[in-house]
mmCIF file of C-alpha atoms in Angstrom:
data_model
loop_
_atom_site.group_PDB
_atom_site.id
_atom_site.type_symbol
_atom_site.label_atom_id
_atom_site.label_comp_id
_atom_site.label_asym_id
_atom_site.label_seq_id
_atom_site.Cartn_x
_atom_site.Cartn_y
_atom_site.Cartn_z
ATOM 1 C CA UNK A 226 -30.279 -12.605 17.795
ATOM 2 C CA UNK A 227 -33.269 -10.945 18.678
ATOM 3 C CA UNK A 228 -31.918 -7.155 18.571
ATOM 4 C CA UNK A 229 -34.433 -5.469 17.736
ATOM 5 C CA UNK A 230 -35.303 -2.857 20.832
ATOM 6 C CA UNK A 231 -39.017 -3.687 21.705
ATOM 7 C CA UNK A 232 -40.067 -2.921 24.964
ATOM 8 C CA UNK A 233 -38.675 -0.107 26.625
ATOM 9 C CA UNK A 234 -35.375 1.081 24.782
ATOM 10 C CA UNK A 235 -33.058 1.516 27.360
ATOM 11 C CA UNK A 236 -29.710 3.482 27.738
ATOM 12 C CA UNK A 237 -26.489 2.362 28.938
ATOM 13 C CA UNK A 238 -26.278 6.012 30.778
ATOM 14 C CA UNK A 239 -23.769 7.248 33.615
ATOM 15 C CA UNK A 240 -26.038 6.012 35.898
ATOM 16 C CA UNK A 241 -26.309 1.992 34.562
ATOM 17 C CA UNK A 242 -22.557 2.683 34.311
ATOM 18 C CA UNK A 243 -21.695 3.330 37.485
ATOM 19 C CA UNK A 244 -23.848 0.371 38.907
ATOM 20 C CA UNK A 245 -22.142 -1.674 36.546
ATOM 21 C CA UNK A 246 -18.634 -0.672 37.741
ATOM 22 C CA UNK A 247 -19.928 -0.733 41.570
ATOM 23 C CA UNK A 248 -21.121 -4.656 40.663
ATOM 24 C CA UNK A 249 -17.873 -5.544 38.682
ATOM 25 C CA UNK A 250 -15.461 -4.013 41.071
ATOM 26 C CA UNK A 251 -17.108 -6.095 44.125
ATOM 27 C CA UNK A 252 -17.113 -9.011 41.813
ATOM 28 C CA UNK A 253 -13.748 -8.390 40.283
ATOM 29 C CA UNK A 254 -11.736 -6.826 42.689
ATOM 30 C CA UNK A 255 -8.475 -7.543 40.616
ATOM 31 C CA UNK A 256 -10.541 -5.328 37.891
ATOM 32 C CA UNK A 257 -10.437 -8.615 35.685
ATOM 33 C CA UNK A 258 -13.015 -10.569 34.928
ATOM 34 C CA UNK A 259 -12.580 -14.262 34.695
ATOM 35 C CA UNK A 260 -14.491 -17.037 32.512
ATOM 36 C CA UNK A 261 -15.641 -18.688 35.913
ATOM 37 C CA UNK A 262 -16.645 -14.948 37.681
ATOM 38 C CA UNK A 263 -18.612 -14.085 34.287
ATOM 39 C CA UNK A 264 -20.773 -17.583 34.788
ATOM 40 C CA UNK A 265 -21.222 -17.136 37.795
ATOM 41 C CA UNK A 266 -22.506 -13.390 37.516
ATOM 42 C CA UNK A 267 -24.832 -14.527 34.901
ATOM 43 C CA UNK A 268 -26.400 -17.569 37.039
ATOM 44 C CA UNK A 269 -24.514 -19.885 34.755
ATOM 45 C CA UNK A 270 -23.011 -22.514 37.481
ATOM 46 C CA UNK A 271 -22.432 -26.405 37.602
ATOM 47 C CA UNK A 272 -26.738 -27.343 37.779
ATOM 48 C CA UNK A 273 -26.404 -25.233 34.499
ATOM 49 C CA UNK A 274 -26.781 -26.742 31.152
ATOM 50 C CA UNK A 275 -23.808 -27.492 28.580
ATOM 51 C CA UNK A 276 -25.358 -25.468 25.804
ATOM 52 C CA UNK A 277 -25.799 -22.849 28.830
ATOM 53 C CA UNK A 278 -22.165 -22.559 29.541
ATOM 54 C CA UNK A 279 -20.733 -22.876 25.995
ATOM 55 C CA UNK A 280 -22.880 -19.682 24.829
ATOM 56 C CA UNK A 281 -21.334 -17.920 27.563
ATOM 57 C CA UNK A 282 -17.665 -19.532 26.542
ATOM 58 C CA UNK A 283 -18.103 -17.933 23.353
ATOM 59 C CA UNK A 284 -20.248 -14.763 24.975
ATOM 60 C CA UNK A 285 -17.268 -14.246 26.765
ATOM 61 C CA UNK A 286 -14.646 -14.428 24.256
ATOM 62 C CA UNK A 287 -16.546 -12.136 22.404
ATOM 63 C CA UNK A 288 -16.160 -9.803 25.125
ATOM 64 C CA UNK A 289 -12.426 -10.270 25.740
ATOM 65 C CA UNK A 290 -11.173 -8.164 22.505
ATOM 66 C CA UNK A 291 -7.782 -8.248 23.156
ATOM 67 C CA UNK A 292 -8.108 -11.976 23.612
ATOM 68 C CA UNK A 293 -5.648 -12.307 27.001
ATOM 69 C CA UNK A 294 -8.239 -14.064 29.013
ATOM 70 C CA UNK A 295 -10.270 -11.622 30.890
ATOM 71 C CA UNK A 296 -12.160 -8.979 30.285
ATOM 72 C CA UNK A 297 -11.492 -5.814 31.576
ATOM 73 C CA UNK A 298 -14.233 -2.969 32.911
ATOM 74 C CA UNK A 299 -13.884 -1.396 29.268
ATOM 75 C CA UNK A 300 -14.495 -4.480 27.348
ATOM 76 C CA UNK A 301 -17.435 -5.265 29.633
ATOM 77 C CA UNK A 302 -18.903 -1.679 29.139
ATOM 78 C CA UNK A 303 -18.019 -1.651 24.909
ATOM 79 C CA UNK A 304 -20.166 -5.422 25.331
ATOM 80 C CA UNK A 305 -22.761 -4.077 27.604
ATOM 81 C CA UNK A 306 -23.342 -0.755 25.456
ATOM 82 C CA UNK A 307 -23.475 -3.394 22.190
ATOM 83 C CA UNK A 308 -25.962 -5.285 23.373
ATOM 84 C CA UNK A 309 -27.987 -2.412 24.738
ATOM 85 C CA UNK A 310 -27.557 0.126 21.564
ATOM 86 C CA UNK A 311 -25.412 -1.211 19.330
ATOM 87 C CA UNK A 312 -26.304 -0.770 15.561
ATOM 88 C CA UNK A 313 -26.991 -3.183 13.511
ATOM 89 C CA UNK A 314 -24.345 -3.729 11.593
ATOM 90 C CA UNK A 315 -22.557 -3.929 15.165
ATOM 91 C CA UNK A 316 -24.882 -6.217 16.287
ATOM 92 C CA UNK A 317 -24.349 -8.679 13.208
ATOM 93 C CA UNK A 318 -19.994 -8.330 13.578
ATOM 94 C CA UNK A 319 -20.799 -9.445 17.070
ATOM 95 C CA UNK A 320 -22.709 -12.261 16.164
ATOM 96 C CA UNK A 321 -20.124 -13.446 13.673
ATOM 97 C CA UNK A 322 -17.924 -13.475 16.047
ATOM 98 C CA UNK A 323 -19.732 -15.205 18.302
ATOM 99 C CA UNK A 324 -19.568 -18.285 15.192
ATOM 100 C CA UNK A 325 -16.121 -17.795 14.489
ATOM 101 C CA UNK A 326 -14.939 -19.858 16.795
ATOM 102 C CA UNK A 327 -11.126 -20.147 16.101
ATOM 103 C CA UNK A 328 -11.245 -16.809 15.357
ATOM 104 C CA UNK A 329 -9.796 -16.737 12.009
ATOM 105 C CA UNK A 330 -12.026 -14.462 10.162
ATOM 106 C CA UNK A 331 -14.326 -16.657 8.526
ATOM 107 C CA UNK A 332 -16.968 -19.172 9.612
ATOM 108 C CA UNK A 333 -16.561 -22.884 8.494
ATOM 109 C CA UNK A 334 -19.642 -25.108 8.450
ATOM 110 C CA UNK A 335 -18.795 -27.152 11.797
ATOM 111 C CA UNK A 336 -18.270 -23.603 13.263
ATOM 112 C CA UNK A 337 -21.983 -22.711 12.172
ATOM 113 C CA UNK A 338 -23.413 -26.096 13.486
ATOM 114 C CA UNK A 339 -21.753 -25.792 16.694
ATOM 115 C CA UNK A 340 -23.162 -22.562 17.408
ATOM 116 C CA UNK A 341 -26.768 -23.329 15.915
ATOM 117 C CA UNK A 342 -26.371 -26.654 17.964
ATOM 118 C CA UNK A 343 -26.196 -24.568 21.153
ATOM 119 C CA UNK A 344 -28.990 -22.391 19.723
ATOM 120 C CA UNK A 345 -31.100 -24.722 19.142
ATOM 121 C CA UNK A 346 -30.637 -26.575 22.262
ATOM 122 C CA UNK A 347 -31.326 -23.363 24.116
ATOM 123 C CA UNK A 348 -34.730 -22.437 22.435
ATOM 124 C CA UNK A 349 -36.062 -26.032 22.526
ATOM 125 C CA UNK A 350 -36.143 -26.013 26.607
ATOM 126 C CA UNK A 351 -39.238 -22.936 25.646
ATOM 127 C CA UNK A 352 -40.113 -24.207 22.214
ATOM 128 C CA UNK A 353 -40.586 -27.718 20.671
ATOM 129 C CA UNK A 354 -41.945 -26.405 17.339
ATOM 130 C CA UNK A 355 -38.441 -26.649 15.001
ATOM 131 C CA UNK A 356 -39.035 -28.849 12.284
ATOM 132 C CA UNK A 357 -35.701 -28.151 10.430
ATOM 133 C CA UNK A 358 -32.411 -29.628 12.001
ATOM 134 C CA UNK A 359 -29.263 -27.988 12.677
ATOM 135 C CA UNK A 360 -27.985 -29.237 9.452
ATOM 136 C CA UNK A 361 -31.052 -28.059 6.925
ATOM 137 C CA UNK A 362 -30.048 -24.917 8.513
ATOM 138 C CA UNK A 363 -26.704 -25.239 8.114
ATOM 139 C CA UNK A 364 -26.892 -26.083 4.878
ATOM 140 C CA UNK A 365 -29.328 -23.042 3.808
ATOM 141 C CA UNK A 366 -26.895 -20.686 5.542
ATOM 142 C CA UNK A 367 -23.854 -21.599 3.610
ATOM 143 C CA UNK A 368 -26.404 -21.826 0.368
ATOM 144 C CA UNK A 369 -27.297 -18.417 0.688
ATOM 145 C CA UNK A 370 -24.391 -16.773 2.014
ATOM 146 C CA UNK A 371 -21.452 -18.446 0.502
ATOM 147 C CA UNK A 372 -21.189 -17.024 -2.637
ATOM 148 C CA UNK A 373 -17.802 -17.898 -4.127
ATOM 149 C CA UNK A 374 -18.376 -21.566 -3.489
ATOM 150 C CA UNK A 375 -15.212 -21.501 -0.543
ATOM 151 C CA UNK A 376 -17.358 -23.323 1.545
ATOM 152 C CA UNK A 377 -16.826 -20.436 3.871
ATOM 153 C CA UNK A 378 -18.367 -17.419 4.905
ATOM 154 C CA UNK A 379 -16.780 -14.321 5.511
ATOM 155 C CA UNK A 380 -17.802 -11.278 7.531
ATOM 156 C CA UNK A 381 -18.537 -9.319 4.366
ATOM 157 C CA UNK A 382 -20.995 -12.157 3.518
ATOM 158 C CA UNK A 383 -22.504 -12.723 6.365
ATOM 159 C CA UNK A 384 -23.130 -8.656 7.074
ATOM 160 C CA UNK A 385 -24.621 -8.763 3.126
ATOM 161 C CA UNK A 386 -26.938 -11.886 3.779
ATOM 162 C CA UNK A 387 -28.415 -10.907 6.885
ATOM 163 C CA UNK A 388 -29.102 -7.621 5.706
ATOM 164 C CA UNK A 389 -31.055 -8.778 2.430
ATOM 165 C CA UNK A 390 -32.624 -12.048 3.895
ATOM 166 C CA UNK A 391 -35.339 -11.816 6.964
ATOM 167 C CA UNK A 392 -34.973 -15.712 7.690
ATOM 168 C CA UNK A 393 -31.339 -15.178 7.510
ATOM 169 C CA UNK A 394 -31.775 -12.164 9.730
ATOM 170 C CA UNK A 395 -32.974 -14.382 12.475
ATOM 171 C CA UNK A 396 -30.747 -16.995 11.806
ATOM 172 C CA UNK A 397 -28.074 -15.127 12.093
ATOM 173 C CA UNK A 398 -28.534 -12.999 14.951
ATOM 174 C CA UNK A 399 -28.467 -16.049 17.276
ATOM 175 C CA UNK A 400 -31.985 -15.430 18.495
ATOM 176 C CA UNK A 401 -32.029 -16.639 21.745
ATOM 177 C CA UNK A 402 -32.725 -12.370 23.071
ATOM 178 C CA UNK A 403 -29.644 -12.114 24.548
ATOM 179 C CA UNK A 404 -30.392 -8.186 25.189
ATOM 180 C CA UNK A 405 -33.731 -9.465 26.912
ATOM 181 C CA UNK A 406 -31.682 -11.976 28.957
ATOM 182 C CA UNK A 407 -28.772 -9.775 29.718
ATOM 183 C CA UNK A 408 -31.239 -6.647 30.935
ATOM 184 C CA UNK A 409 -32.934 -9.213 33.566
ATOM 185 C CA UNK A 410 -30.182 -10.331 34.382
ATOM 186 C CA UNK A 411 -28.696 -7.206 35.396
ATOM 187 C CA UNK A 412 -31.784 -6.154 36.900
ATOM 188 C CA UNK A 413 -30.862 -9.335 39.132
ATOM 189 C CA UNK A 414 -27.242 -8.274 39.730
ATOM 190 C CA UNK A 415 -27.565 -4.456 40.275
#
């Protein structure tokens, strides 16, 4: 997912925090955060495209930890402050959740291909230099992270490939920069 902190590491301080509760309070008045409010903080409206608003569908649920709908200021801080400085190994739990769609714990190949279908759609509108398809890559995925054959990947898995597999790495991490795109966007917002 592009995590690595490049240009200018930045800090989610008491500062970015308390522009980031001035925004979301005028934004969110209620102090909830809806799926529609979230797209349209992010730019991500109607001219937008479909791969556009199903990574932020599943950006957002991965925000909304307690899973009621919203998000909260504290889950939009805890994702914020992820993004921003998370560790790795944060980074990567993020990601697979981000996959796991139904949210049952483990990632099932049309899970993968969804995601890596949205991906891929994404990084094509910059780049038309992919030669493998969403299912080669699909397929490699599973081959090198499903070890016991279940034809499913679990977290432990998918922590343990990334970590021991560069091309997995980057697979993995859903590298579209989303703490590039998330820092202009704020810059945008705040």
């Amino acid at each position: 997912m592009g995590q690595t902190h490049g240009t200018a590491d930045r800090e989610v301080t008491l500062k970015n925090i308390q522009k980031l509760y001035r925004k979301f309070t005028y934004e969110c008045p209620s102090g909830n955060l809806h799926l529609h409010e979230f797209k349209r903080i992010f730019g991500v409206n109607s001219s937008s495209s479909e791969e556009e608003s199903a990574y932020m569908d599943n950006l957002f649920r991965s925000f909304d930890t307690n899973k009621d709908g919203k998000i909260d200021f504290m889950e939009y801080v805890a994702g914020v402050h992820m993004i921003l400085r998370g560790k790795l190994e944060d980074k990567l739990r993020w990601s697979f959740k981000i996959y796991d769609g139904d949210g049952n714990g483990c990632l099932e190949r049309e899970e993968v291909k969804n995601i890596l279908h949205i991906i891929y759609t994404i990084k094509s509108h910059n780049d038309d230099n992919g030669t493998d398809t969403v299912d080669d890559i699909c397929d490699r995925i599973f081959k090198l992270l499903d070890k016991n054959d279940d034809s499913e990947i679990s977290l432990e898995e998918f922590i343990e490939g990334a970590e021991k597999d560069p091309w997995l790495m980057d697979q993995l991490q859903l590298d579209i920069r989303p703490r590039d795109w998330f820092i202009e966007k704020q810059e945008k917002i705040t």
